[in-house]
Short mmCIF file of C-alpha atoms and ligand atoms in Angstrom, two decimals:
data_model
loop_
_atom_site.label_atom_id
_atom_site.label_comp_id
_atom_site.label_asym_id
_atom_site.label_seq_id
_atom_site.Cartn_x
_atom_site.Cartn_y
_atom_site.Cartn_z
CA MET A 702 0.00 0.00 0.00
CA SER A 703 2.74 2.42 0.81
CA THR A 704 4.19 2.05 -2.72
CA GLU A 705 0.76 2.66 -4.16
CA LEU A 706 0.39 5.73 -1.98
CA ILE A 707 3.44 7.35 -3.55
CA THR A 708 2.94 6.24 -7.15
CA MET A 709 -0.74 7.05 -7.67
CA SER A 710 -1.65 10.39 -9.18
CA ALA A 711 -2.71 13.34 -7.06
CA ALA A 712 -6.21 13.01 -8.54
CA GLN A 713 -6.43 9.37 -7.43
CA LEU A 714 -4.99 10.19 -4.03
CA ALA A 715 -7.55 12.96 -3.63
CA GLU A 716 -10.40 10.58 -4.49
CA LYS A 717 -9.26 8.01 -1.95
CA LEU A 718 -8.89 10.72 0.67
CA ALA A 719 -12.36 12.05 -0.04
CA ALA A 720 -13.79 8.52 0.17
CA ARG A 721 -11.87 8.06 3.43
CA GLU A 722 -10.20 4.94 2.06
CA ILE A 723 -6.93 6.42 3.22
CA SER A 724 -6.02 9.23 5.58
CA SER A 725 -3.87 12.24 4.88
CA VAL A 726 -1.57 11.12 7.70
CA GLU A 727 -0.99 7.82 5.86
CA ALA A 728 -0.39 9.56 2.55
CA THR A 729 1.93 12.12 4.11
CA GLN A 730 3.84 9.50 6.09
CA ALA A 731 4.35 7.44 2.92
CA HIS A 732 5.91 10.45 1.20
CA LEU A 733 8.06 11.33 4.21
CA ASN A 734 9.29 7.72 4.23
CA ARG A 735 10.05 7.97 0.54
CA ILE A 736 11.98 11.19 1.11
CA ALA A 737 13.94 9.53 3.93
CA ASP A 738 14.71 6.58 1.62
CA VAL A 739 15.80 8.32 -1.56
CA ASP A 740 16.48 11.98 -0.96
CA GLY A 741 20.00 11.27 0.24
CA ASP A 742 20.65 10.32 -3.40
CA ILE A 743 18.33 12.76 -5.17
CA HIS A 744 18.67 15.88 -2.98
CA ALA A 745 15.39 17.36 -4.20
CA PHE A 746 14.66 18.92 -0.80
CA LEU A 747 16.49 21.70 1.03
CA HIS A 748 14.12 21.43 3.96
CA VAL A 749 11.54 18.85 5.03
CA SER A 750 8.67 20.25 7.05
CA GLU A 751 8.36 19.20 10.67
CA ALA A 752 4.70 20.24 10.55
CA ALA A 753 3.60 17.95 7.69
CA LEU A 754 2.16 15.16 9.84
CA SER A 755 0.33 17.48 12.22
CA THR A 756 -1.11 19.41 9.25
CA ALA A 757 -2.25 16.12 7.75
CA ALA A 758 -3.80 15.10 11.07
CA SER A 759 -5.78 18.32 11.24
CA VAL A 760 -7.06 17.79 7.68
CA ASP A 761 -8.14 14.27 8.65
CA ALA A 762 -9.85 15.64 11.73
CA ALA A 763 -11.69 18.27 9.69
CA ARG A 764 -12.82 15.64 7.21
CA GLY A 765 -13.85 13.32 10.01
CA GLY A 766 -15.91 16.16 11.44
CA GLY A 767 -17.83 16.41 8.17
CA ALA A 768 -16.21 19.60 6.84
CA GLN A 769 -16.59 20.23 3.09
CA LEU A 770 -12.99 20.29 1.85
CA GLY A 771 -11.47 21.27 -1.50
CA PRO A 772 -10.58 18.71 -4.21
CA LEU A 773 -6.92 18.35 -3.16
CA ALA A 774 -7.45 18.44 0.60
CA GLY A 775 -4.96 16.19 2.38
CA VAL A 776 -2.67 15.78 -0.65
CA PRO A 777 1.01 16.49 0.05
CA VAL A 778 2.83 19.13 -2.01
CA ALA A 779 6.45 20.25 -2.33
CA ILE A 780 7.27 23.95 -2.62
CA LYS A 781 10.14 25.49 -4.57
CA ASP A 782 12.41 27.39 -2.21
CA VAL A 783 11.86 30.61 -4.19
CA LEU A 784 8.50 30.91 -2.40
CA CYS A 785 8.19 32.48 1.05
CA THR A 786 6.87 30.22 3.80
CA PHE A 787 6.43 31.59 7.30
CA ASP A 788 7.21 28.25 8.95
CA MET A 789 10.17 27.08 6.85
CA PRO A 790 13.44 28.63 5.67
CA SER A 791 13.20 30.30 2.26
CA THR A 792 16.62 30.67 0.67
CA SER A 793 16.04 30.78 -3.09
CA GLY A 794 19.03 28.44 -3.27
CA SER A 795 21.39 31.16 -2.02
CA LYS A 796 23.83 31.43 0.88
CA ILE A 797 22.82 35.04 1.29
CA LEU A 798 19.44 33.84 2.62
CA GLU A 799 20.72 30.85 4.59
CA GLY A 800 18.36 30.20 7.50
CA TYR A 801 16.06 33.08 6.56
CA ILE A 802 12.47 32.48 7.67
CA PRO A 803 10.09 35.04 6.15
CA PRO A 804 7.41 36.63 8.34
CA TYR A 805 4.67 35.68 5.85
CA ASP A 806 3.53 33.14 3.26
CA ALA A 807 3.58 33.75 -0.48
CA THR A 808 -0.02 34.05 -1.71
CA VAL A 809 0.24 30.72 -3.53
CA VAL A 810 1.42 29.03 -0.33
CA ARG A 811 -1.40 30.61 1.64
CA LYS A 812 -3.81 29.25 -0.97
CA LEU A 813 -2.32 25.77 -0.63
CA ARG A 814 -2.88 25.89 3.11
CA GLU A 815 -6.42 27.25 2.74
CA ALA A 816 -7.21 24.43 0.32
CA ASN A 817 -5.85 21.99 2.95
CA LEU A 818 -2.92 20.66 0.97
CA VAL A 819 -0.04 19.43 3.11
CA PRO A 820 3.32 21.21 2.54
CA LEU A 821 6.09 18.59 2.63
CA GLY A 822 9.05 20.92 2.40
CA LYS A 823 11.10 23.23 0.22
CA THR A 824 12.78 22.10 -2.98
CA ASN A 825 16.23 22.79 -4.33
CA MET A 826 16.88 25.23 -7.15
CA ASP A 827 19.59 27.15 -8.93
CA GLU A 828 20.53 30.22 -6.86
CA PHE A 829 17.84 32.87 -7.33
CA ALA A 830 16.41 30.70 -10.12
CA MET A 831 19.36 31.38 -12.44
CA GLY A 832 20.24 28.24 -14.32
CA SER A 833 19.09 25.14 -16.17
CA SER A 834 20.61 22.35 -14.09
CA THR A 835 20.46 23.16 -10.30
CA GLU A 836 24.25 23.09 -10.40
CA HIS A 837 24.13 26.75 -9.37
CA SER A 838 22.38 25.96 -6.07
CA ALA A 839 24.53 27.08 -3.13
CA TYR A 840 23.46 23.84 -1.42
CA GLY A 841 24.68 21.36 -4.03
CA PRO A 842 22.90 19.97 -7.08
CA THR A 843 19.78 17.81 -7.33
CA LYS A 844 20.16 14.53 -9.24
CA ASN A 845 17.90 13.34 -12.03
CA PRO A 846 15.96 10.27 -10.81
CA TRP A 847 16.31 8.69 -14.26
CA ASP A 848 20.11 8.78 -14.03
CA LEU A 849 21.88 10.08 -10.95
CA GLU A 850 24.82 11.29 -13.02
CA ARG A 851 22.62 13.72 -14.88
CA ILE A 852 21.00 17.07 -14.16
CA PRO A 853 17.27 17.32 -13.37
CA GLY A 854 16.97 20.60 -15.27
CA GLY A 855 16.73 24.01 -13.68
CA SER A 856 16.17 26.21 -12.04
CA GLY A 857 13.35 24.13 -10.55
CA GLY A 858 15.20 20.81 -10.66
CA GLY A 859 14.22 20.07 -7.06
CA SER A 860 10.49 20.26 -7.70
CA ALA A 861 10.71 18.20 -10.90
CA ALA A 862 12.93 15.57 -9.28
CA ALA A 863 10.69 15.35 -6.19
CA VAL A 864 7.67 14.66 -8.37
CA SER A 865 9.38 12.23 -10.76
CA ALA A 866 11.08 10.32 -7.92
CA PHE A 867 7.69 9.90 -6.18
CA GLU A 868 8.77 12.00 -3.20
CA ALA A 869 5.79 14.29 -3.75
CA PRO A 870 2.70 13.93 -5.94
CA LEU A 871 2.67 17.65 -6.71
CA ALA A 872 5.04 20.61 -6.52
CA LEU A 873 5.15 24.31 -7.13
CA GLY A 874 7.73 25.85 -9.43
CA SER A 875 8.53 29.22 -10.91
CA ASP A 876 9.29 29.93 -14.54
CA THR A 877 11.14 33.04 -15.73
CA GLY A 878 12.65 31.55 -18.86
CA GLY A 879 11.74 27.88 -18.63
CA SER A 880 12.38 26.77 -15.05
CA ILE A 881 9.15 24.79 -14.82
CA ARG A 882 8.98 23.44 -18.38
CA GLN A 883 12.61 22.43 -18.99
CA PRO A 884 12.98 20.46 -15.71
CA ALA A 885 9.64 18.79 -16.47
CA ALA A 886 10.94 17.85 -19.94
CA VAL A 887 14.15 16.23 -18.70
CA THR A 888 12.52 14.33 -15.81
CA GLY A 889 9.41 13.05 -17.63
CA SER A 890 6.98 15.21 -15.67
CA VAL A 891 4.36 17.81 -16.56
CA GLY A 892 4.97 21.51 -15.93
CA MET A 893 2.87 24.54 -16.67
CA LYS A 894 3.87 28.19 -16.93
CA PRO A 895 0.58 30.08 -16.66
CA THR A 896 -0.30 33.28 -18.50
CA TYR A 897 1.66 36.20 -17.03
CA GLY A 898 -0.52 37.58 -14.25
CA GLY A 899 -2.61 34.43 -13.90
CA VAL A 900 -0.95 33.30 -10.68
CA SER A 901 0.20 35.64 -7.92
CA ARG A 902 3.92 36.26 -7.40
CA TYR A 903 3.43 37.95 -4.04
CA GLY A 904 6.01 36.30 -1.80
CA ALA A 905 7.91 34.74 -4.70
CA ILE A 906 11.50 35.96 -4.36
CA ALA A 907 11.76 37.95 -7.58
CA LEU A 908 14.24 37.16 -10.33
CA ALA A 909 12.94 39.20 -13.28
CA SER A 910 9.57 40.70 -12.47
CA SER A 911 8.35 41.16 -16.04
CA LEU A 912 8.95 37.46 -16.76
CA ASP A 913 8.41 35.45 -13.53
CA GLN A 914 5.39 33.18 -13.16
CA VAL A 915 4.57 30.58 -10.51
CA GLY A 916 3.04 27.32 -11.70
CA PRO A 917 2.39 23.62 -11.06
CA VAL A 918 4.66 20.60 -11.53
CA ALA A 919 2.97 17.19 -11.58
CA ARG A 920 2.95 13.69 -13.05
CA SER A 921 -0.15 14.21 -15.20
CA VAL A 922 -1.93 17.03 -16.98
CA LEU A 923 -4.99 16.64 -14.76
CA ASP A 924 -2.88 16.82 -11.61
CA ALA A 925 -1.23 20.03 -12.83
CA ALA A 926 -4.67 21.45 -13.61
CA LEU A 927 -6.00 20.61 -10.14
CA LEU A 928 -3.07 22.42 -8.54
CA HIS A 929 -3.41 25.38 -10.92
CA ASP A 930 -7.06 25.70 -9.87
CA VAL A 931 -5.88 26.08 -6.26
CA ILE A 932 -3.11 28.65 -6.79
CA GLY A 933 -4.54 30.75 -9.63
CA GLY A 934 -6.61 33.90 -9.66
CA TYR A 935 -6.53 37.56 -8.75
CA ASP A 936 -4.38 38.78 -5.87
CA PRO A 937 -4.55 42.43 -4.78
CA HIS A 938 -1.00 42.05 -3.37
CA ASP A 939 0.45 41.56 -6.86
CA ALA A 940 0.15 44.64 -9.05
CA THR A 941 0.45 42.55 -12.22
CA SER A 942 -2.26 40.09 -11.21
CA LEU A 943 -5.07 39.71 -13.76
CA THR A 944 -8.61 40.26 -12.50
CA ASP A 945 -10.03 37.62 -14.88
CA THR A 946 -12.36 34.90 -13.73
CA TRP A 947 -10.67 31.69 -14.81
CA PRO A 948 -12.45 28.52 -15.90
CA SER A 949 -11.81 25.27 -14.02
CA PHE A 950 -8.57 23.89 -15.42
CA ALA A 951 -9.37 20.45 -14.03
CA GLU A 952 -12.58 20.42 -16.04
CA ALA A 953 -10.63 21.54 -19.10
CA ALA A 954 -8.19 18.66 -18.58
CA ARG A 955 -10.99 16.12 -18.06
CA ALA A 956 -12.69 17.35 -21.22
CA GLY A 957 -9.47 16.70 -23.12
CA ARG A 958 -9.23 13.07 -22.19
CA ASN A 959 -11.72 11.88 -24.80
CA GLY A 960 -9.51 13.25 -27.57
CA GLU A 961 -12.44 14.95 -29.35
CA SER A 962 -10.84 18.34 -28.80
CA LEU A 963 -7.96 17.41 -31.08
CA LYS A 964 -10.27 17.12 -34.12
CA GLY A 965 -9.85 20.19 -36.28
CA LEU A 966 -7.42 21.76 -33.80
CA ARG A 967 -4.89 23.90 -35.66
CA VAL A 968 -1.45 22.97 -34.37
CA GLY A 969 1.36 25.32 -35.39
CA VAL A 970 4.86 23.88 -35.58
CA VAL A 971 7.33 26.69 -34.96
CA ALA A 972 10.18 26.22 -37.41
CA GLU A 973 12.53 28.42 -35.37
CA LEU A 974 12.15 26.26 -32.26
CA ASN A 975 13.52 23.09 -33.76
CA GLY A 976 16.31 22.02 -36.04
CA GLU A 977 20.00 22.67 -35.79
CA GLY A 978 21.50 21.92 -32.42
CA PHE A 979 18.56 19.78 -31.30
CA GLN A 980 19.29 16.19 -30.31
CA ALA A 981 18.19 13.66 -32.96
CA GLY A 982 16.10 11.60 -30.52
CA VAL A 983 14.33 14.74 -29.29
CA ARG A 984 13.40 15.65 -32.83
CA GLN A 985 12.27 12.12 -33.59
CA ARG A 986 9.93 11.92 -30.59
CA PHE A 987 8.65 15.41 -31.32
CA ASP A 988 7.86 14.53 -34.95
CA GLU A 989 6.06 11.39 -33.77
CA ALA A 990 3.98 13.39 -31.28
CA VAL A 991 2.99 15.82 -34.02
CA ALA A 992 2.07 12.88 -36.26
CA LEU A 993 -0.06 11.48 -33.44
CA LEU A 994 -1.92 14.78 -33.17
CA ALA A 995 -2.48 14.74 -36.93
CA LYS A 996 -3.80 11.18 -36.75
CA ALA A 997 -6.27 12.30 -34.10
CA GLY A 998 -7.64 14.88 -36.50
CA ALA A 999 -5.53 17.95 -35.79
CA GLU A 1000 -4.51 20.13 -38.70
CA ILE A 1001 -0.75 20.68 -38.65
CA VAL A 1002 0.47 24.03 -39.97
CA GLU A 1003 3.97 25.46 -40.22
CA VAL A 1004 4.31 28.86 -38.61
CA ALA A 1005 7.22 31.25 -38.88
CA ALA A 1006 8.46 33.31 -35.96
CA PRO A 1007 11.54 35.02 -37.34
CA SER A 1008 12.22 37.13 -34.24
CA PHE A 1009 12.48 34.10 -31.95
CA GLU A 1010 16.06 33.84 -33.15
CA TYR A 1011 16.86 36.86 -30.97
CA ALA A 1012 14.90 35.72 -27.91
CA ILE A 1013 17.88 34.45 -25.91
CA SER A 1014 19.88 37.62 -26.60
CA ALA A 1015 16.99 39.86 -25.55
CA TYR A 1016 16.27 37.71 -22.49
CA TYR A 1017 19.89 37.89 -21.29
CA LEU A 1018 19.68 41.67 -21.30
CA ILE A 1019 16.21 42.06 -19.80
CA LEU A 1020 16.66 39.36 -17.16
CA PRO A 1021 20.02 40.55 -15.76
CA ALA A 1022 18.79 44.16 -15.82
CA GLU A 1023 15.73 43.31 -13.73
CA ALA A 1024 17.65 40.83 -11.56
CA SER A 1025 20.37 43.35 -10.71
CA SER A 1026 17.66 45.67 -9.46
CA ASN A 1027 15.69 42.96 -7.60
CA LEU A 1028 18.83 41.62 -5.88
CA ALA A 1029 19.92 45.05 -4.65
CA LYS A 1030 17.79 44.48 -1.56
CA PHE A 1031 20.24 41.84 -0.27
CA ASP A 1032 22.31 44.51 1.39
CA SER A 1033 23.33 42.82 4.70
CA VAL A 1034 20.85 44.99 6.59
CA ARG A 1035 17.38 43.76 5.74
CA PHE A 1036 17.68 40.02 5.17
CA GLY A 1037 19.84 37.03 5.91
CA LEU A 1038 23.61 37.01 5.86
CA ARG A 1039 25.87 39.75 7.23
CA VAL A 1040 29.64 39.51 6.86
CA THR A 1041 31.75 42.10 8.65
CA PRO A 1042 35.33 42.44 7.38
CA GLU A 1043 38.00 41.69 9.95
CA GLY A 1044 38.46 44.64 12.27
CA GLY A 1045 35.08 46.11 11.26
CA GLY A 1046 34.18 48.25 8.30
CA THR A 1047 31.95 50.97 6.91
CA VAL A 1048 28.40 50.24 5.82
CA GLU A 1049 29.63 49.96 2.22
CA GLU A 1050 32.42 47.58 3.21
CA VAL A 1051 30.04 45.33 5.16
CA MET A 1052 27.63 45.34 2.22
CA ALA A 1053 30.40 44.47 -0.25
CA ALA A 1054 31.81 41.70 1.95
CA THR A 1055 28.33 40.24 2.44
CA ARG A 1056 27.48 40.23 -1.25
CA GLU A 1057 30.92 38.86 -2.11
CA ALA A 1058 30.45 35.94 0.31
CA GLY A 1059 26.70 35.44 -0.15
CA PHE A 1060 26.26 35.37 -3.93
CA GLY A 1061 27.56 32.61 -6.20
CA PRO A 1062 29.39 33.17 -9.50
CA GLU A 1063 26.33 33.00 -11.80
CA VAL A 1064 24.47 35.55 -9.70
CA LYS A 1065 27.46 37.89 -9.71
CA ARG A 1066 27.84 37.45 -13.47
CA ARG A 1067 24.23 38.49 -14.05
CA ILE A 1068 24.35 41.42 -11.62
CA ILE A 1069 27.39 42.77 -13.45
CA LEU A 1070 25.75 42.22 -16.85
CA GLY A 1071 22.51 43.85 -15.73
CA THR A 1072 24.16 46.84 -14.10
CA TYR A 1073 26.18 47.40 -17.26
CA ALA A 1074 23.15 47.08 -19.55
CA LEU A 1075 21.29 49.65 -17.48
CA SER A 1076 24.15 52.13 -17.16
CA ALA A 1077 23.45 55.59 -18.58
CA GLY A 1078 25.55 55.41 -21.74
CA TYR A 1079 24.37 51.93 -22.76
CA TYR A 1080 20.72 51.89 -21.75
CA ASP A 1081 19.32 52.51 -25.25
CA ALA A 1082 21.85 50.34 -27.01
CA TYR A 1083 21.20 47.26 -24.86
CA TYR A 1084 18.13 47.35 -22.64
CA GLY A 1085 16.19 49.55 -25.10
CA SER A 1086 17.02 47.29 -28.05
CA ALA A 1087 16.09 44.20 -26.08
CA GLN A 1088 12.69 45.68 -25.30
CA LYS A 1089 12.15 46.34 -29.01
CA VAL A 1090 13.00 42.72 -29.80
CA ARG A 1091 10.51 41.71 -27.13
CA THR A 1092 7.79 43.60 -29.01
CA LEU A 1093 8.76 41.84 -32.26
CA ILE A 1094 8.50 38.47 -30.52
CA GLN A 1095 5.04 39.35 -29.23
CA ARG A 1096 4.03 40.26 -32.79
CA ASP A 1097 5.35 36.93 -34.08
CA PHE A 1098 3.14 35.19 -31.52
CA SER A 1099 0.09 37.22 -32.55
CA ALA A 1100 0.66 36.37 -36.22
CA ALA A 1101 1.24 32.70 -35.42
CA PHE A 1102 -1.94 32.49 -33.36
CA GLU A 1103 -3.94 33.71 -36.34
CA LYS A 1104 -2.96 30.52 -38.11
CA ALA A 1105 -2.91 28.12 -35.18
CA ASP A 1106 -4.81 27.44 -31.96
CA VAL A 1107 -1.75 26.09 -30.20
CA LEU A 1108 1.95 26.22 -31.03
CA VAL A 1109 4.25 23.29 -30.44
CA SER A 1110 8.00 22.74 -30.12
CA PRO A 1111 10.28 20.41 -28.22
CA ALA A 1112 10.29 21.53 -24.57
CA ALA A 1113 14.10 21.41 -24.45
CA PRO A 1114 16.72 20.93 -27.17
CA THR A 1115 18.33 17.89 -25.53
CA THR A 1116 17.64 15.27 -22.89
CA ALA A 1117 19.25 15.62 -19.44
CA PHE A 1118 22.97 16.29 -19.77
CA ARG A 1119 25.71 15.19 -17.37
CA PHE A 1120 26.86 17.21 -14.40
CA GLY A 1121 29.67 19.56 -15.29
CA GLU A 1122 29.02 19.33 -19.03
CA LYS A 1123 27.88 22.94 -19.38
CA LEU A 1124 28.86 24.43 -16.03
CA ASP A 1125 31.92 26.31 -17.25
CA ASP A 1126 30.24 27.58 -20.39
CA PRO A 1127 27.46 30.03 -19.51
CA LEU A 1128 26.39 30.40 -23.14
CA ALA A 1129 25.93 26.64 -23.58
CA MET A 1130 23.87 26.65 -20.37
CA TYR A 1131 21.74 29.57 -21.61
CA LEU A 1132 20.90 27.72 -24.85
CA ASN A 1133 18.88 25.12 -22.91
CA ASP A 1134 16.03 27.59 -22.75
CA ILE A 1135 15.93 28.36 -26.44
CA THR A 1136 12.42 26.93 -26.79
CA THR A 1137 10.91 28.18 -23.53
CA ILE A 1138 12.06 31.81 -23.33
CA PRO A 1139 9.79 33.26 -26.07
CA ALA A 1140 6.65 32.43 -24.03
CA ASN A 1141 8.02 34.36 -21.04
CA LEU A 1142 8.92 37.35 -23.19
CA ALA A 1143 5.37 37.43 -24.57
CA GLY A 1144 3.56 36.45 -21.34
CA VAL A 1145 1.73 33.54 -23.00
CA PRO A 1146 1.12 30.21 -21.25
CA GLY A 1147 3.31 27.20 -21.98
CA MET A 1148 3.12 23.58 -20.90
CA GLY A 1149 5.81 20.90 -20.97
CA LEU A 1150 4.74 17.27 -21.04
CA PRO A 1151 6.52 13.96 -21.66
CA ILE A 1152 6.30 12.38 -25.12
CA GLY A 1153 8.66 9.41 -24.78
CA LEU A 1154 12.26 8.40 -24.32
CA ALA A 1155 15.05 9.35 -26.70
CA PRO A 1156 16.24 6.20 -28.48
CA GLU A 1157 19.93 7.08 -28.10
CA ASP A 1158 20.00 7.50 -24.30
CA GLY A 1159 16.66 6.24 -22.96
CA LEU A 1160 15.97 9.59 -21.26
CA PRO A 1161 12.69 11.54 -21.25
CA VAL A 1162 11.78 13.97 -24.01
CA GLY A 1163 9.16 16.68 -23.60
CA ILE A 1164 6.93 18.64 -25.93
CA GLN A 1165 5.99 22.26 -25.29
CA LEU A 1166 2.46 23.50 -26.05
CA MET A 1167 1.79 27.24 -26.13
CA ALA A 1168 -1.51 29.15 -26.38
CA PRO A 1169 -2.50 32.82 -26.54
CA ALA A 1170 -2.52 34.75 -23.27
CA ARG A 1171 -5.47 33.81 -21.02
CA GLU A 1172 -6.04 30.52 -22.90
CA ASP A 1173 -4.44 28.33 -20.24
CA ALA A 1174 -7.51 26.06 -20.24
CA ARG A 1175 -6.86 25.22 -23.90
CA LEU A 1176 -3.43 23.85 -22.97
CA TYR A 1177 -4.95 21.59 -20.34
CA THR A 1178 -7.50 20.25 -22.83
CA VAL A 1179 -5.00 19.68 -25.62
CA GLY A 1180 -2.33 18.43 -23.21
CA ALA A 1181 -4.71 15.88 -21.72
CA GLY A 1182 -5.77 14.80 -25.22
CA LEU A 1183 -2.18 14.16 -26.28
CA GLU A 1184 -1.35 12.51 -22.95
CA THR A 1185 -4.25 10.09 -23.40
CA LEU A 1186 -3.03 9.05 -26.85
CA LEU A 1187 0.53 8.57 -25.60
CA GLU A 1188 -0.52 6.59 -22.56
CA GLU A 1189 -2.52 4.27 -24.79
CA GLN A 1190 0.74 3.56 -26.65
CA TRP A 1191 2.81 3.15 -23.51
CA GLY A 1192 0.20 1.24 -21.55
CA GLY A 1193 0.42 3.75 -18.69
CA SER A 1194 2.37 6.81 -17.69
CA LEU A 1195 5.92 7.38 -18.92
CA LEU A 1196 7.15 7.56 -15.34
CA ALA A 1197 6.08 3.94 -14.88
CA GLN A 1198 9.09 3.18 -17.11
CA ALA A 1199 11.51 5.11 -14.91
CA PRO A 1200 14.27 3.24 -13.11
CA ALA A 1201 12.58 2.03 -9.98
CA LEU A 1202 14.79 3.64 -7.28
CA GLY A 1203 13.47 0.97 -4.98
CA VAL A 1204 9.81 1.49 -5.88
CA GLU A 1205 7.93 -1.74 -6.50
CA ARG A 1206 5.27 -1.40 -9.14
N1 LIG B 80 17.40 28.88 -17.19
C1 LIG B 80 16.86 30.20 -17.31
C2 LIG B 80 17.78 31.17 -16.63
O1 LIG B 80 18.80 30.76 -16.20
C3 LIG B 80 15.49 30.22 -16.74
C4 LIG B 80 15.40 30.58 -15.31
C5 LIG B 80 14.01 30.55 -14.77
O2 LIG B 80 13.03 30.29 -15.47
N2 LIG B 80 13.91 30.89 -13.51
O3 LIG B 80 17.53 32.32 -16.55
#
């Protein structure tokens, strides 16, 4: 039973909890046991909650007392360490915030608690969400459950690894340039970056405010949708929050499972997000997935997005510029670490010593880049030009969405690479987000979901689906439709093929 408790989907777990076939304490204990068993190898968690079992017990008590609880009540969830939690350290993967416990919860965390989910702990990430491998975490990397010598993606490698190693049925991530979708792709999980403004960022430690979105990581499209339903919606604490009333994403996902929605769906293949530099097995699985959509009645169209070629260049000006400003608040006075030079020092010297000791090399690199791009003489040449490119990318999306209902591309150019392979080459690391960054620059929603294993290395490959802003529900419907077709081929979920890590199936 305990194996079943960790391998079943969040939707199944929720049903059994609602039917009182199992208790939240049992479900939570099974996941804590799993964490104790495998997290020494995986290192998905930076912190495991001491309150998980007592939270679970109070959910059980409420249910026992006849309270009407939400659809995911009693289901455990892991939380990326970029999100503030009042009862657990929140470090964003950085030494500068070591031991920092915020005085409040991020809105999404508050919503999890109000919906009676059970926070299991905080997951590892690249420092301040900068990276594609978790190798930039100040607390050491997370391993990919499919192959412990390989990266789990980044920056949200901890959340993706926790979900794919059955340490948590659900997790929260954040996606500024791909940090939900790319880790999902390389671990065989599902990740969704919502429409910009669809999910509150209040209490998410900001990387680049015009790009950041919080979103769900899960093992199925329906599970991601259920979590999105909990965390989404207007938040007066976030000035960029949309006031829209959103449809039920779970309903959208359930509607997709009969495959009807794929008939006549116009699927746009973005030529610029595939091709040179992409791994052969990634391209093969992607082409097969597109063929499967066509077989189910979708109309496949080629769309051109010529400005996407410049997306990475624009992103690596806009992101560092915003990050350098957001990270200025780590000044040794307000939060976390303070390092005083030997014999004392001025305020400036303490600040410099603290930032020198507290930030890792990638963070320093981006602060320097961003400060330079924003400096008076270069502002127009760099930041200004990048913003113009951003507009061109948004126009490419608008034109593409006239021809297609959803756009598709591989979710990442390669499968999981080995530790160290790209660590000393920032540009090679940056190229991992070539397919995911355009959606952040335009604010449109994007979903990554598994489409098979690459023949050459047996590692998971993901597809990315993108829709116009506010059409998140469409991605859940189409994603669930494609997932159903794939699972018919595989005879179950892709993760059922993962190396067992001691899980009996
Ligand atoms: N890998 C990208 C970066 O390093 C994406 C980061 C993210 O989405 N948080 O910036």
